[in-house]
CSV table of C-alpha atoms in Angstrom, one decimal:
chain,number,residue,atom,x,y,z
A,1,MET,CA,14.2,-6.4,12.0
A,2,ARG,CA,12.1,-5.4,8.7
A,3,THR,CA,8.5,-3.3,9.0
A,4,LEU,CA,5.6,-3.9,6.9
A,5,ILE,CA,2.9,-1.3,6.6
A,6,VAL,CA,0.4,-2.3,5.1
A,7,VAL,CA,-2.5,0.4,3.5
A,8,PRO,CA,-5.6,-1.0,1.9
A,9,THR,CA,-7.2,1.4,-0.1
A,10,TYR,CA,-10.6,2.2,-2.4
A,11,PHE,CA,-10.9,5.3,-3.9
A,12,GLU,CA,-8.6,7.0,-1.9
A,13,VAL,CA,-6.9,9.6,-5.1
A,14,GLU,CA,-7.4,12.2,-2.9
A,15,SER,CA,-5.4,11.3,0.2
A,16,ILE,CA,-3.3,8.4,-0.5
A,17,GLY,CA,-0.7,10.7,-1.9
A,18,GLU,CA,-0.2,12.9,1.5
A,19,LEU,CA,-0.5,9.4,3.8
A,20,LEU,CA,2.5,7.7,1.7
A,21,ASN,CA,4.7,11.0,2.1
A,22,ARG,CA,3.9,11.3,5.6
A,23,LEU,CA,4.9,7.5,6.2
A,24,ILE,CA,7.8,7.4,4.3
A,25,LEU,CA,8.9,10.8,6.9
A,26,ALA,CA,7.7,9.1,10.0
A,27,VAL,CA,8.9,5.4,9.2
A,28,PRO,CA,11.2,6.0,6.6
A,29,SER,CA,13.1,2.3,7.0
A,30,ALA,CA,9.6,0.5,6.6
A,31,ASP,CA,8.2,-1.3,3.3
A,32,VAL,CA,4.5,-0.2,2.8
A,33,ILE,CA,2.5,-1.8,0.6
A,34,VAL,CA,-0.8,-0.4,-0.7
A,35,VAL,CA,-3.6,-2.8,-1.3
A,36,ASP,CA,-5.8,-1.1,-3.6
A,37,ASP,CA,-9.5,-2.9,-3.8
A,38,GLY,CA,-10.5,-1.7,-7.8
A,39,SER,CA,-10.2,1.9,-7.6
A,40,THR,CA,-11.1,3.7,-11.1
A,41,ASP,CA,-10.4,7.1,-9.9
A,42,GLY,CA,-6.3,7.5,-10.4
A,43,THR,CA,-5.6,5.9,-6.7
A,44,CYS,CA,-3.3,3.4,-8.7
A,45,ASP,CA,-1.7,5.8,-10.7
A,46,VAL,CA,-0.9,8.2,-7.4
A,47,VAL,CA,0.6,5.3,-5.4
A,48,SER,CA,2.8,4.4,-8.6
A,49,ASP,CA,4.2,7.6,-9.1
A,50,VAL,CA,5.2,7.7,-5.3
A,51,ALA,CA,6.7,4.2,-5.7
A,52,ALA,CA,9.0,5.5,-8.6
A,53,ASP,CA,10.8,7.6,-6.6
A,54,HIS,CA,10.6,5.6,-3.2
A,55,PRO,CA,11.7,2.0,-3.7
A,56,GLN,CA,9.8,0.8,-0.4
A,57,VAL,CA,6.5,1.4,-1.2
A,58,ALA,CA,4.9,-1.5,-3.7
A,59,LEU,CA,1.2,-1.5,-5.0
A,60,ARG,CA,-0.9,-5.0,-5.0
A,61,ARG,CA,-3.8,-4.5,-7.2
A,62,ARG,CA,-6.9,-6.5,-6.7
A,63,SER,CA,-9.7,-6.7,-9.2
A,64,HIS,CA,-12.8,-6.0,-7.1
A,65,LYS,CA,-13.2,-4.8,-3.5
A,66,GLY,CA,-12.7,-7.5,-1.3
A,67,GLY,CA,-12.9,-5.6,1.9
A,68,LEU,CA,-10.4,-4.5,4.7
A,69,GLY,CA,-10.0,-7.9,6.4
A,70,SER,CA,-9.1,-10.0,3.0
A,71,ALA,CA,-7.0,-7.0,2.0
A,72,TYR,CA,-4.6,-7.4,5.4
A,73,ARG,CA,-5.2,-11.4,5.5
A,74,ASP,CA,-3.5,-12.0,1.3
A,75,THR,CA,-0.8,-9.3,2.0
A,76,PHE,CA,0.6,-10.9,5.4
A,77,SER,CA,-0.2,-14.2,4.0
A,78,ALA,CA,2.0,-13.5,1.3
A,79,THR,CA,4.5,-11.7,2.5
A,80,LEU,CA,4.7,-13.0,6.3
A,81,SER,CA,8.3,-15.0,5.5
A,82,GLU,CA,9.6,-11.4,4.5
A,83,TYR,CA,9.1,-9.7,7.9
A,84,ASP,CA,9.7,-10.2,11.4
């Protein structure tokens, strides 16, 4: 069984690195997809840096703030067939 953790973000540069590191330690077998809603504060840069060292971390960039619900819906719809 594959596990997916979806992390919606918007201007989270101060906290996303620590959160990802904790998730990787707590659930090392899980895939983590960060869905960013157009942050311009460096959030995506931090996620990309973590993903470079941890292939289970991926980034989905959205060009606008679509909100929490749509971040989950869009990601689950796009990945549903890959996870249990």
